[in-house]
Amino acid sequence: DIKIYPYPDLIKLIKAQCALHIQKEEYQQGWDYIKKQDFESSDYMLKAYEYEYLNSVIDRVLMSGNAKVAKLWAMKASDEHNTEGWRASETNDFDPQKTQRKLLLAKVKEFE
């Protein structure tokens, strides 16, 4: 059952707003902005963007040499969704070893 995404323009606005937060190093404000969006809890595109956002934040934090803070950001990622925002019950190619959280923690570990 393929769900048609009803908010393509809204996700573009969220990405633009969060890009500004990342540029200004206002990572928590960007994260709070994403989390306050009132989409369905199973909305795969927003979950996919959460991963993209956290990945960008982690890249910047690691560039500043702070693996401990990067690890804290990685822990915010979902351990129930893949990078495309799907849960195991929503796709046939879900790999439990490649959840958003596991991938981001592995990335941080390379810099510890």
Coordinates of C-alpha atoms in Angstrom, one line a residue, residues 36-76:
K36 CA 6.8 20.2 16.4
Q37 CA 5.5 19.5 12.9
D38 CA 2.0 18.0 13.1
F39 CA 2.3 15.2 10.5
E40 CA 1.1 11.7 10.9
S41 CA 3.5 9.8 13.3
S42 CA 4.2 7.3 10.5
D43 CA 5.1 9.9 7.9
Y44 CA 8.1 8.4 6.2
M45 CA 9.2 11.6 4.5
L46 CA 9.5 13.6 7.7
K47 CA 11.3 10.6 9.3
A48 CA 13.7 10.5 6.4
Y49 CA 14.3 14.3 6.7
E50 CA 15.0 13.8 10.5
Y51 CA 17.8 11.5 9.5
E52 CA 19.1 13.9 6.9
Y53 CA 19.0 16.8 9.4
L54 CA 20.8 14.8 12.2
N55 CA 23.4 13.6 9.6
S56 CA 24.2 17.3 8.7
V57 CA 24.4 18.3 12.4
I58 CA 26.7 15.4 13.2
D59 CA 28.9 16.3 10.3
R60 CA 29.3 19.9 11.6
V61 CA 29.8 18.8 15.2
L62 CA 32.5 16.2 14.1
M63 CA 34.3 18.9 12.1
S64 CA 34.6 20.9 15.3
G65 CA 36.2 17.9 16.9
N66 CA 33.4 17.1 19.4
A67 CA 32.6 13.4 19.0
K68 CA 30.9 13.2 22.4
V69 CA 28.3 15.9 21.3
A70 CA 27.9 14.1 17.9
K71 CA 27.1 10.9 19.7
L72 CA 24.4 12.6 21.7
W73 CA 22.9 13.9 18.4
A74 CA 23.1 10.4 16.9
M75 CA 21.1 9.0 19.8
K76 CA 18.2 11.3 18.8

